[in-house]
């Protein structure tokens, strides 16, 4: 477990101050968790005020005169040769956090929090009523607030860069554009080849409205797998929410949520593995970093690499399917009777352009992200209007995936993210897929991954992740971490190679 070395008095004082920020953040997290899991609809107005009040308290902590002057002093220290790696990283992370709180006026931060809570409720209504116009005024406000945030933080080329940086330090729209340029055309070509293969035409979906998988069975199966993965349920729990998520409410309170579709056993299992991937990262950070600026995962992209690793690299692998098949039969003896490992593997890995991002296969998933990235970038730069989103969404879906949503609920309203407010989040999903493939490639050189997964022995895999990634928390920034773990910067070729090798076997074609 990584030991923390901090000897400087100023940094020590900063850590004391930061602990209060960390505590407030976790309390705010409880309000957010409750909003998503439990809140009765009539309570939404007051919850918005409560959340805005927390945002105000957190802002005030960052703006305290003493805190600011300590950070200034620490900045001088960070250049000293005697500063430890931990000290330098603490100061760097505080400067990064301060960029938002010191540059964006408190009033805007509070307004953002208030608008976000109301907007979430409006989005739920809009989605239920399948009516974008209910959500549109809120989204317009959120876009405007995001633009203001970007203006205050500052940027070189593109206001969207200021927002991307809040989730993935240093990431720019140009860089994201470059990544999509590399992967999008290859993925589209792969998709076209798969669609013309004979096996693609034989694919049939398991979702049968007459077959029911009880929510309790789904939950128990998830819990069995999550424990195998190493999720500490005495320091976490799994509840239900429409849009599943993971949240850190305390150093020993890392929670996940899930949802249970009555006619599909795959959804909750993959969500459970995904969210547990996030939770394992948080639970694996060195305890010495608890409540400091080094606690927690370093960026959303690296975070998503951990969730995608467990969901896709493990959960959707042939080896895991072989391990899981007898367990699935024990849970669903009637529902899955007659289906062997081969058939079940296909059910988890069918490629099919579809309307909903969260249900997308590994190939089309990133095309959904490309669409969202382009829309956000255009919205922030005033190149498109909120009112035109439903139409632009449909046009792009047709162009990238060849399918067109009939309704807004399965189109522009499907994701919760824009209702929460922050923009610049979506590209980290694709980064996560790419990082995950690159980490897996490295891991395979050091552990017998396939053999272990087939036996259901996941402990060695978690240990590798803990040693190489988790324990460091936010010590290394994404770029440094990827280089440290794999010996090179982010390289999309690992993801493309993984996709080609896996799906050429599944569809019996050359990719
Ligand atoms: Mg995730």
Short mmCIF file of C-alpha atoms and ligand atoms in Angstrom, two decimals:
data_model
loop_
_atom_site.label_atom_id
_atom_site.label_comp_id
_atom_site.label_asym_id
_atom_site.label_seq_id
_atom_site.Cartn_x
_atom_site.Cartn_y
_atom_site.Cartn_z
CA UNK A 1 0.00 0.00 0.00
CA UNK A 2 1.39 3.38 -1.03
CA UNK A 3 2.77 5.31 1.95
CA UNK A 4 2.18 9.07 2.04
CA UNK A 5 5.21 11.27 2.62
CA UNK A 6 4.41 14.81 3.66
CA UNK A 7 6.81 16.72 5.89
CA UNK A 8 6.27 20.34 4.95
CA UNK A 9 4.27 22.32 7.50
CA UNK A 10 2.37 24.37 4.92
CA UNK A 11 1.29 21.26 3.04
CA UNK A 12 0.27 19.62 6.31
CA UNK A 13 -1.88 22.64 7.14
CA UNK A 14 -3.40 22.51 3.65
CA UNK A 15 -4.28 18.86 4.19
CA UNK A 16 -6.11 19.77 7.39
CA UNK A 17 -8.08 22.43 5.54
CA UNK A 18 -8.75 20.12 2.62
CA UNK A 19 -10.20 17.49 4.93
CA UNK A 20 -13.13 19.84 5.55
CA UNK A 21 -13.69 20.20 1.80
CA UNK A 22 -13.55 16.44 1.44
CA UNK A 23 -16.07 15.97 4.27
CA UNK A 24 -18.49 18.48 2.77
CA UNK A 25 -18.12 16.80 -0.61
CA UNK A 26 -19.12 13.45 0.86
CA UNK A 27 -22.13 14.94 2.67
CA UNK A 28 -23.17 16.52 -0.62
CA UNK A 29 -22.70 13.09 -2.17
CA UNK A 30 -25.24 11.61 0.25
CA UNK A 31 -27.79 14.21 -0.89
CA UNK A 32 -27.07 13.33 -4.50
CA UNK A 33 -27.26 9.58 -3.85
CA UNK A 34 -30.60 10.05 -2.09
CA UNK A 35 -31.89 12.25 -4.92
CA UNK A 36 -31.21 9.47 -7.39
CA UNK A 37 -32.31 6.54 -5.25
CA UNK A 38 -35.08 7.62 -2.90
CA UNK A 39 -36.36 11.16 -3.30
CA UNK A 40 -40.15 11.66 -3.44
CA UNK A 41 -41.00 14.03 -6.28
CA UNK A 42 -42.51 16.74 -4.08
CA UNK A 43 -39.19 17.05 -2.23
CA UNK A 44 -37.26 18.07 -5.32
CA UNK A 45 -37.57 21.84 -4.88
CA UNK A 46 -36.18 21.81 -1.35
CA UNK A 47 -33.47 19.30 -2.30
CA UNK A 48 -32.33 21.74 -4.99
CA UNK A 49 -31.95 24.41 -2.30
CA UNK A 50 -30.08 22.00 -0.03
CA UNK A 51 -27.69 21.05 -2.81
CA UNK A 52 -27.11 24.68 -3.71
CA UNK A 53 -26.39 25.42 -0.06
CA UNK A 54 -23.76 22.65 0.01
CA UNK A 55 -22.21 24.09 -3.15
CA UNK A 56 -22.03 27.45 -1.38
CA UNK A 57 -20.32 25.94 1.68
CA UNK A 58 -17.80 24.05 -0.45
CA UNK A 59 -17.05 27.17 -2.52
CA UNK A 60 -16.48 29.18 0.65
CA UNK A 61 -13.95 26.64 1.91
CA UNK A 62 -11.96 26.94 -1.33
CA UNK A 63 -12.18 30.73 -1.13
CA UNK A 64 -11.07 31.09 2.52
CA UNK A 65 -8.29 33.66 2.74
CA UNK A 66 -6.12 31.37 4.83
CA UNK A 67 -6.55 28.47 2.42
CA UNK A 68 -5.63 30.65 -0.55
CA UNK A 69 -2.53 32.05 1.10
CA UNK A 70 -1.42 28.58 2.21
CA UNK A 71 -1.78 27.36 -1.36
CA UNK A 72 0.28 30.29 -2.59
CA UNK A 73 3.03 29.48 -0.10
CA UNK A 74 2.86 25.83 -1.04
CA UNK A 75 3.28 26.70 -4.69
CA UNK A 76 6.69 28.13 -3.86
CA UNK A 77 7.51 24.96 -1.96
CA UNK A 78 6.57 22.75 -4.90
CA UNK A 79 9.58 24.01 -6.83
CA UNK A 80 11.95 23.11 -4.00
CA UNK A 81 14.16 20.09 -4.52
CA UNK A 82 13.16 18.81 -1.09
CA UNK A 83 9.46 18.52 -1.96
CA UNK A 84 8.30 14.89 -2.04
CA UNK A 85 6.34 13.38 -4.91
CA UNK A 86 3.24 13.29 -2.71
CA UNK A 87 3.63 16.96 -1.79
CA UNK A 88 4.04 18.00 -5.40
CA UNK A 89 0.98 16.00 -6.43
CA UNK A 90 -1.10 17.41 -3.56
CA UNK A 91 -0.23 20.97 -4.61
CA UNK A 92 -0.84 20.22 -8.29
CA UNK A 93 -4.26 18.71 -7.55
CA UNK A 94 -5.22 21.62 -5.32
CA UNK A 95 -4.26 24.10 -8.04
CA UNK A 96 -6.32 22.11 -10.49
CA UNK A 97 -9.36 22.13 -8.17
CA UNK A 98 -8.80 25.78 -7.30
CA UNK A 99 -8.96 26.72 -10.97
CA UNK A 100 -12.70 26.10 -10.83
CA UNK A 101 -13.38 27.55 -7.38
CA UNK A 102 -11.02 30.52 -7.58
CA UNK A 103 -11.87 31.60 -11.11
CA UNK A 104 -15.59 30.89 -11.42
CA UNK A 105 -17.65 33.34 -9.31
CA UNK A 106 -19.36 31.71 -6.35
CA UNK A 107 -22.77 32.90 -7.59
CA UNK A 108 -22.35 30.92 -10.80
CA UNK A 109 -21.30 27.79 -8.93
CA UNK A 110 -24.36 28.03 -6.69
CA UNK A 111 -26.65 28.73 -9.63
CA UNK A 112 -25.16 25.73 -11.41
CA UNK A 113 -25.96 23.44 -8.48
CA UNK A 114 -29.51 24.77 -8.14
CA UNK A 115 -30.23 24.59 -11.87
CA UNK A 116 -28.80 21.08 -12.00
CA UNK A 117 -31.14 19.68 -9.34
CA UNK A 118 -34.21 21.25 -11.02
CA UNK A 119 -33.04 20.25 -14.44
CA UNK A 120 -32.74 16.62 -13.37
CA UNK A 121 -36.40 16.58 -12.33
CA UNK A 122 -37.44 18.26 -15.61
CA UNK A 123 -35.42 15.71 -17.58
CA UNK A 124 -37.20 12.85 -15.81
CA UNK A 125 -40.57 14.38 -16.65
CA UNK A 126 -39.56 15.10 -20.24
CA UNK A 127 -38.30 11.57 -20.75
CA UNK A 128 -41.47 10.08 -19.26
CA UNK A 129 -43.68 12.34 -21.38
CA UNK A 130 -41.38 11.84 -24.36
CA UNK A 131 -41.31 15.59 -24.84
CA UNK A 132 -38.00 17.41 -25.33
CA UNK A 133 -39.61 20.83 -24.95
CA UNK A 134 -40.09 20.22 -21.19
CA UNK A 135 -36.33 19.83 -20.79
CA UNK A 136 -35.17 22.35 -23.41
CA UNK A 137 -35.37 25.55 -21.29
CA UNK A 138 -33.34 23.87 -18.53
CA UNK A 139 -30.76 22.62 -21.00
CA UNK A 140 -30.42 26.10 -22.49
CA UNK A 141 -29.65 27.42 -19.03
CA UNK A 142 -27.13 24.64 -18.43
CA UNK A 143 -25.37 25.33 -21.73
CA UNK A 144 -25.17 29.01 -20.87
CA UNK A 145 -23.78 28.21 -17.40
CA UNK A 146 -21.20 25.85 -18.91
CA UNK A 147 -20.15 28.61 -21.31
CA UNK A 148 -19.77 31.03 -18.40
CA UNK A 149 -17.69 28.49 -16.47
CA UNK A 150 -15.42 28.04 -19.51
CA UNK A 151 -15.04 31.81 -19.93
CA UNK A 152 -14.05 32.27 -16.31
CA UNK A 153 -11.62 29.34 -16.23
CA UNK A 154 -10.06 30.41 -19.52
CA UNK A 155 -8.79 28.44 -22.51
CA UNK A 156 -6.47 28.70 -25.46
CA UNK A 157 -8.38 27.53 -28.55
CA UNK A 158 -11.79 26.27 -27.59
CA UNK A 159 -14.06 26.96 -24.58
CA UNK A 160 -14.93 23.25 -24.55
CA UNK A 161 -11.28 22.55 -23.57
CA UNK A 162 -11.82 24.30 -20.23
CA UNK A 163 -14.71 21.90 -19.53
CA UNK A 164 -12.92 18.75 -20.71
CA UNK A 165 -10.05 19.57 -18.37
CA UNK A 166 -12.38 19.44 -15.36
CA UNK A 167 -12.86 15.70 -15.98
CA UNK A 168 -9.63 14.68 -17.68
CA UNK A 169 -6.78 17.01 -16.77
CA UNK A 170 -5.14 18.39 -19.89
CA UNK A 171 -7.58 16.90 -22.41
CA UNK A 172 -8.53 19.12 -25.38
CA UNK A 173 -11.20 18.96 -28.09
CA UNK A 174 -8.42 18.71 -30.64
CA UNK A 175 -7.02 15.63 -28.95
CA UNK A 176 -10.47 14.03 -28.69
CA UNK A 177 -11.08 14.82 -32.35
CA UNK A 178 -7.81 13.12 -33.23
CA UNK A 179 -8.73 10.00 -31.27
CA UNK A 180 -12.11 9.72 -32.97
CA UNK A 181 -10.51 10.28 -36.34
CA UNK A 182 -8.30 7.27 -35.66
CA UNK A 183 -10.97 4.92 -34.35
CA UNK A 184 -14.24 6.03 -35.94
CA UNK A 185 -13.53 5.09 -39.54
CA UNK A 186 -12.03 1.72 -38.53
CA UNK A 187 -15.00 0.91 -36.31
CA UNK A 188 -17.44 1.89 -39.06
CA UNK A 189 -15.63 -0.38 -41.52
CA UNK A 190 -15.68 -3.25 -39.02
CA UNK A 191 -19.38 -2.69 -38.45
CA UNK A 192 -20.12 -2.78 -42.17
CA UNK A 193 -18.22 -6.07 -42.57
CA UNK A 194 -19.97 -7.64 -39.60
CA UNK A 195 -23.38 -6.58 -40.92
CA UNK A 196 -22.80 -8.42 -44.18
CA UNK A 197 -21.56 -11.62 -42.50
CA UNK A 198 -23.86 -14.69 -42.48
CA UNK A 199 -23.56 -15.03 -38.71
CA UNK A 200 -24.86 -11.49 -38.21
CA UNK A 201 -28.03 -12.42 -40.00
CA UNK A 202 -28.48 -15.45 -37.72
CA UNK A 203 -28.24 -13.37 -34.52
CA UNK A 204 -31.45 -13.32 -32.61
CA UNK A 205 -32.07 -11.57 -29.36
CA UNK A 206 -32.86 -13.42 -26.17
CA UNK A 207 -35.25 -10.76 -24.96
CA UNK A 208 -38.54 -12.54 -24.85
CA UNK A 209 -41.38 -10.74 -23.09
CA UNK A 210 -42.65 -14.07 -21.78
CA UNK A 211 -39.45 -15.00 -20.01
CA UNK A 212 -39.05 -13.34 -16.62
CA UNK A 213 -35.88 -13.04 -14.56
CA UNK A 214 -36.95 -11.93 -11.10
CA UNK A 215 -35.32 -8.82 -9.67
CA UNK A 216 -34.29 -10.83 -6.62
CA UNK A 217 -32.52 -13.49 -8.72
CA UNK A 218 -30.77 -10.79 -10.71
CA UNK A 219 -29.64 -9.07 -7.54
CA UNK A 220 -28.37 -12.30 -5.95
CA UNK A 221 -26.47 -13.25 -9.10
CA UNK A 222 -24.89 -9.78 -9.20
CA UNK A 223 -23.87 -9.99 -5.56
CA UNK A 224 -22.26 -13.39 -6.18
CA UNK A 225 -20.17 -11.97 -9.04
CA UNK A 226 -19.34 -8.70 -7.24
CA UNK A 227 -18.01 -10.60 -4.24
CA UNK A 228 -15.89 -12.75 -6.57
CA UNK A 229 -14.49 -9.53 -8.01
CA UNK A 230 -13.50 -8.44 -4.51
CA UNK A 231 -16.04 -5.68 -3.80
CA UNK A 232 -16.12 -5.10 -0.04
CA UNK A 233 -19.83 -4.97 0.76
CA UNK A 234 -19.11 -3.99 4.34
CA UNK A 235 -17.77 -0.77 2.87
CA UNK A 236 -20.36 -0.49 0.12
CA UNK A 237 -23.86 -1.45 -1.00
CA UNK A 238 -25.98 -1.86 -4.12
CA UNK A 239 -29.29 -0.02 -4.48
CA UNK A 240 -31.63 0.71 -7.37
CA UNK A 241 -31.70 3.81 -9.60
CA UNK A 242 -32.86 4.55 -13.14
CA UNK A 243 -29.38 5.57 -14.20
CA UNK A 244 -26.83 3.38 -12.43
CA UNK A 245 -23.79 5.03 -10.84
CA UNK A 246 -21.03 4.71 -8.25
CA UNK A 247 -20.49 7.25 -5.51
CA UNK A 248 -18.00 7.77 -2.72
CA UNK A 249 -19.82 8.82 0.44
CA UNK A 250 -17.01 8.02 2.85
CA UNK A 251 -13.61 6.37 2.93
CA UNK A 252 -15.39 3.13 3.78
CA UNK A 253 -18.65 3.86 2.00
CA UNK A 254 -18.37 3.36 -1.75
CA UNK A 255 -21.82 2.62 -3.14
CA UNK A 256 -23.13 1.40 -6.45
CA UNK A 257 -26.62 1.31 -7.95
CA UNK A 258 -28.21 -1.05 -10.46
CA UNK A 259 -31.52 -1.66 -12.22
CA UNK A 260 -33.38 -4.85 -13.06
CA UNK A 261 -35.04 -5.36 -16.40
CA UNK A 262 -37.63 -8.11 -15.97
CA UNK A 263 -36.98 -9.75 -19.35
CA UNK A 264 -33.21 -9.51 -19.73
CA UNK A 265 -30.71 -11.12 -17.38
CA UNK A 266 -27.66 -9.50 -19.03
CA UNK A 267 -28.27 -5.84 -18.30
CA UNK A 268 -28.01 -5.84 -14.50
CA UNK A 269 -25.05 -8.22 -14.51
CA UNK A 270 -23.02 -6.03 -16.88
CA UNK A 271 -24.04 -2.87 -14.99
CA UNK A 272 -23.11 -4.53 -11.71
CA UNK A 273 -19.65 -5.48 -13.01
CA UNK A 274 -19.20 -2.02 -14.53
CA UNK A 275 -20.10 -0.06 -11.40
CA UNK A 276 -18.12 -2.46 -9.22
CA UNK A 277 -15.11 -1.73 -11.43
CA UNK A 278 -15.48 1.91 -10.40
CA UNK A 279 -16.01 0.96 -6.75
CA UNK A 280 -12.96 -1.34 -6.64
CA UNK A 281 -10.80 1.53 -7.87
CA UNK A 282 -12.04 3.77 -5.05
CA UNK A 283 -11.72 0.98 -2.47
CA UNK A 284 -8.19 0.22 -3.63
CA UNK A 285 -6.66 3.65 -3.12
CA UNK A 286 -4.03 3.74 -0.38
CA UNK A 287 -5.71 4.35 2.98
CA UNK A 288 -3.02 6.92 3.73
CA UNK A 289 -4.52 9.08 0.99
CA UNK A 290 -8.00 9.07 2.55
CA UNK A 291 -9.65 12.53 2.64
CA UNK A 292 -6.63 14.17 0.94
CA UNK A 293 -6.39 15.60 -2.60
CA UNK A 294 -4.75 12.27 -3.56
CA UNK A 295 -7.83 10.22 -2.61
CA UNK A 296 -10.10 8.77 -5.26
CA UNK A 297 -9.54 7.90 -8.89
CA UNK A 298 -7.43 10.36 -10.85
CA UNK A 299 -9.76 11.17 -13.76
CA UNK A 300 -13.00 10.00 -15.31
CA UNK A 301 -11.14 8.40 -18.21
CA UNK A 302 -9.00 6.26 -15.93
CA UNK A 303 -12.06 5.57 -13.78
CA UNK A 304 -13.98 4.38 -16.81
CA UNK A 305 -11.05 2.16 -17.79
CA UNK A 306 -11.56 0.27 -14.55
CA UNK A 307 -15.31 -0.16 -15.06
CA UNK A 308 -14.93 -1.10 -18.72
CA UNK A 309 -12.15 -3.53 -17.87
CA UNK A 310 -14.43 -5.56 -15.62
CA UNK A 311 -17.51 -5.18 -17.80
CA UNK A 312 -15.97 -5.90 -21.19
CA UNK A 313 -12.46 -7.32 -20.97
CA UNK A 314 -13.58 -9.72 -18.23
CA UNK A 315 -17.40 -9.85 -18.21
CA UNK A 316 -17.87 -10.24 -21.96
CA UNK A 317 -14.91 -12.60 -22.47
CA UNK A 318 -15.26 -16.20 -23.62
CA UNK A 319 -13.38 -17.39 -20.53
CA UNK A 320 -15.72 -15.64 -18.13
CA UNK A 321 -18.76 -16.94 -20.02
CA UNK A 322 -17.43 -20.48 -19.60
CA UNK A 323 -17.01 -19.88 -15.87
CA UNK A 324 -20.40 -18.22 -15.56
CA UNK A 325 -22.56 -20.62 -17.58
CA UNK A 326 -23.18 -23.24 -14.84
CA UNK A 327 -23.88 -20.43 -12.37
CA UNK A 328 -26.37 -18.84 -14.75
CA UNK A 329 -28.08 -22.22 -15.10
CA UNK A 330 -28.32 -22.53 -11.33
CA UNK A 331 -30.01 -19.13 -11.10
CA UNK A 332 -32.20 -19.45 -14.18
CA UNK A 333 -32.73 -23.19 -14.76
CA UNK A 334 -35.92 -22.82 -16.80
CA UNK A 335 -35.27 -19.51 -18.49
CA UNK A 336 -31.88 -20.52 -19.92
CA UNK A 337 -32.44 -24.23 -20.39
CA UNK A 338 -30.87 -25.49 -23.59
CA UNK A 339 -28.41 -22.61 -23.86
CA UNK A 340 -24.75 -23.59 -23.66
CA UNK A 341 -21.70 -21.38 -23.12
CA UNK A 342 -21.39 -20.71 -26.86
CA UNK A 343 -24.93 -19.36 -27.12
CA UNK A 344 -24.63 -17.34 -23.94
CA UNK A 345 -21.34 -15.85 -25.16
CA UNK A 346 -23.11 -14.71 -28.33
CA UNK A 347 -25.89 -13.16 -26.28
CA UNK A 348 -23.32 -11.03 -24.46
CA UNK A 349 -21.45 -10.06 -27.62
CA UNK A 350 -23.99 -9.46 -30.34
CA UNK A 351 -23.11 -6.50 -32.49
CA UNK A 352 -26.18 -4.52 -33.36
CA UNK A 353 -26.50 -0.80 -34.07
CA UNK A 354 -29.08 0.37 -31.58
CA UNK A 355 -30.60 3.57 -30.27
CA UNK A 356 -29.50 3.45 -26.65
CA UNK A 357 -25.88 4.12 -25.72
CA UNK A 358 -25.89 2.14 -22.48
CA UNK A 359 -27.12 -0.96 -24.32
CA UNK A 360 -24.64 -0.63 -27.16
CA UNK A 361 -22.09 -3.31 -28.02
CA UNK A 362 -18.36 -2.67 -27.77
CA UNK A 363 -18.05 -1.54 -31.39
CA UNK A 364 -20.99 0.82 -31.79
CA UNK A 365 -20.62 2.25 -28.27
CA UNK A 366 -17.88 4.65 -29.30
CA UNK A 367 -19.93 5.91 -32.23
CA UNK A 368 -22.59 6.98 -29.73
CA UNK A 369 -19.86 8.89 -27.88
CA UNK A 370 -18.57 10.52 -31.06
CA UNK A 371 -22.07 11.91 -31.64
CA UNK A 372 -22.30 13.35 -28.11
CA UNK A 373 -18.83 14.85 -28.30
CA UNK A 374 -19.67 16.64 -31.55
CA UNK A 375 -22.95 17.96 -30.16
CA UNK A 376 -21.42 19.25 -26.93
CA UNK A 377 -18.53 20.87 -28.75
CA UNK A 378 -20.97 22.57 -31.12
CA UNK A 379 -23.36 23.66 -28.33
CA UNK A 380 -20.58 25.24 -26.26
CA UNK A 381 -19.29 27.03 -29.37
CA UNK A 382 -22.81 28.28 -30.30
CA UNK A 383 -22.68 26.42 -33.60
CA UNK A 384 -26.01 24.69 -32.98
CA UNK A 385 -29.10 25.54 -30.94
CA UNK A 386 -30.67 23.50 -28.15
CA UNK A 387 -34.04 23.55 -29.95
CA UNK A 388 -32.48 21.86 -32.98
CA UNK A 389 -30.95 19.01 -30.97
CA UNK A 390 -33.68 16.38 -31.56
CA UNK A 391 -33.33 16.75 -35.31
CA UNK A 392 -29.52 16.87 -35.38
CA UNK A 393 -29.49 13.83 -33.10
CA UNK A 394 -31.61 11.86 -35.56
CA UNK A 395 -29.50 12.91 -38.55
CA UNK A 396 -26.26 11.88 -36.88
CA UNK A 397 -27.68 8.58 -35.65
CA UNK A 398 -28.64 7.79 -39.21
CA UNK A 399 -25.21 8.71 -40.49
CA UNK A 400 -23.11 6.93 -37.84
CA UNK A 401 -25.26 3.96 -36.87
CA UNK A 402 -27.89 3.63 -39.56
CA UNK A 403 -30.75 3.70 -37.05
CA UNK A 404 -33.08 6.58 -36.26
CA UNK A 405 -34.98 7.10 -32.99
CA UNK A 406 -38.70 7.57 -33.41
CA UNK A 407 -39.04 9.39 -30.12
CA UNK A 408 -37.00 11.87 -28.08
CA UNK A 409 -37.01 9.47 -25.11
CA UNK A 410 -34.94 7.01 -27.09
CA UNK A 411 -32.99 9.83 -28.73
CA UNK A 412 -31.76 13.09 -27.31
CA UNK A 413 -33.39 12.53 -23.89
CA UNK A 414 -31.88 9.13 -23.17
CA UNK A 415 -28.87 10.21 -21.10
CA UNK A 416 -29.05 11.74 -17.63
CA UNK A 417 -25.74 13.65 -18.03
CA UNK A 418 -26.94 16.91 -19.54
CA UNK A 419 -29.61 17.23 -16.87
CA UNK A 420 -26.91 17.13 -14.17
CA UNK A 421 -25.25 19.95 -16.03
CA UNK A 422 -21.55 19.42 -16.62
CA UNK A 423 -20.47 19.02 -20.24
CA UNK A 424 -17.19 17.48 -21.34
CA UNK A 425 -17.86 14.19 -19.57
CA UNK A 426 -18.83 11.91 -22.49
CA UNK A 427 -15.43 11.67 -24.23
CA UNK A 428 -13.98 10.09 -21.08
CA UNK A 429 -16.13 7.01 -21.80
CA UNK A 430 -14.24 6.33 -25.01
CA UNK A 431 -10.93 7.13 -23.33
CA UNK A 432 -11.87 4.52 -20.74
CA UNK A 433 -12.38 1.86 -23.42
CA UNK A 434 -9.01 2.68 -24.94
CA UNK A 435 -7.14 2.75 -21.62
CA UNK A 436 -8.78 -0.52 -20.58
CA UNK A 437 -7.52 -2.33 -23.70
CA UNK A 438 -4.03 -0.90 -23.24
CA UNK A 439 -3.90 -1.96 -19.55
CA UNK A 440 -5.22 -5.43 -20.41
CA UNK A 441 -2.55 -5.89 -23.04
CA UNK A 442 0.07 -5.17 -20.41
CA UNK A 443 -1.61 -7.28 -17.73
CA UNK A 444 -1.65 -10.30 -20.03
CA UNK A 445 2.15 -10.19 -20.16
CA UNK A 446 2.33 -10.51 -16.39
CA UNK A 447 -0.58 -12.71 -15.33
CA UNK A 448 -2.30 -15.72 -16.90
CA UNK A 449 -5.45 -13.69 -17.41
CA UNK A 450 -7.49 -16.13 -19.49
CA UNK A 451 -6.72 -19.13 -17.28
CA UNK A 452 -7.61 -17.24 -14.11
CA UNK A 453 -10.87 -15.88 -15.51
CA UNK A 454 -11.95 -19.30 -16.73
CA UNK A 455 -11.52 -20.63 -13.20
CA UNK A 456 -13.30 -17.63 -11.73
CA UNK A 457 -10.15 -16.73 -9.79
CA UNK A 458 -10.29 -12.99 -9.99
CA UNK A 459 -8.17 -12.14 -6.93
CA UNK A 460 -4.85 -12.07 -8.80
CA UNK A 461 -6.38 -9.73 -11.36
CA UNK A 462 -7.60 -7.32 -8.70
CA UNK A 463 -4.15 -7.46 -7.04
CA UNK A 464 -2.54 -6.46 -10.32
CA UNK A 465 -4.90 -3.51 -10.65
CA UNK A 466 -4.33 -2.52 -7.03
CA UNK A 467 -0.54 -2.67 -7.36
CA UNK A 468 -0.30 -0.92 -10.71
CA UNK A 469 -3.22 1.52 -10.67
CA UNK A 470 -5.60 1.68 -7.69
CA UNK A 471 -3.24 2.30 -4.78
CA UNK A 472 -1.91 5.49 -6.36
CA UNK A 473 -5.28 7.25 -6.31
CA UNK A 474 -4.71 10.70 -7.82
CA UNK A 475 -0.92 10.72 -7.39
CA UNK A 476 -0.14 10.41 -11.11
CA UNK A 477 -2.10 12.22 -13.75
CA UNK A 478 -3.64 10.07 -16.50
CA UNK A 479 -0.83 10.56 -18.99
CA UNK A 480 1.87 9.74 -16.43
CA UNK A 481 -0.06 6.77 -15.09
CA UNK A 482 -0.59 5.19 -18.51
CA UNK A 483 3.10 5.59 -19.29
CA UNK A 484 4.10 4.20 -15.90
CA UNK A 485 1.84 1.16 -16.25
CA UNK A 486 2.26 0.35 -19.96
CA UNK A 487 5.48 2.11 -20.95
CA UNK A 488 3.82 4.35 -23.54
CA UNK A 489 1.20 7.10 -23.84
CA UNK A 490 -2.41 6.35 -24.74
CA UNK A 491 -2.45 4.36 -27.96
CA UNK A 492 -5.80 3.48 -29.60
CA UNK A 493 -4.23 0.58 -31.50
CA UNK A 494 -4.65 -1.74 -28.49
CA UNK A 495 -8.38 -1.21 -28.50
CA UNK A 496 -8.68 -1.66 -32.25
CA UNK A 497 -6.55 -4.82 -32.14
CA UNK A 498 -8.67 -6.22 -29.33
CA UNK A 499 -11.88 -5.53 -31.26
CA UNK A 500 -10.54 -7.03 -34.49
CA UNK A 501 -9.24 -10.17 -32.85
CA UNK A 502 -12.38 -10.79 -30.77
CA UNK A 503 -15.02 -10.06 -33.39
CA UNK A 504 -13.31 -11.73 -36.32
CA UNK A 505 -13.62 -14.95 -34.30
CA UNK A 506 -17.22 -14.32 -33.28
CA UNK A 507 -18.40 -13.49 -36.81
CA UNK A 508 -16.01 -15.80 -38.64
CA UNK A 509 -14.69 -13.04 -40.88
CA UNK A 510 -11.37 -11.31 -41.50
CA UNK A 511 -11.21 -7.87 -39.89
MG1 LIG B 1 -18.98 4.35 -15.73
#
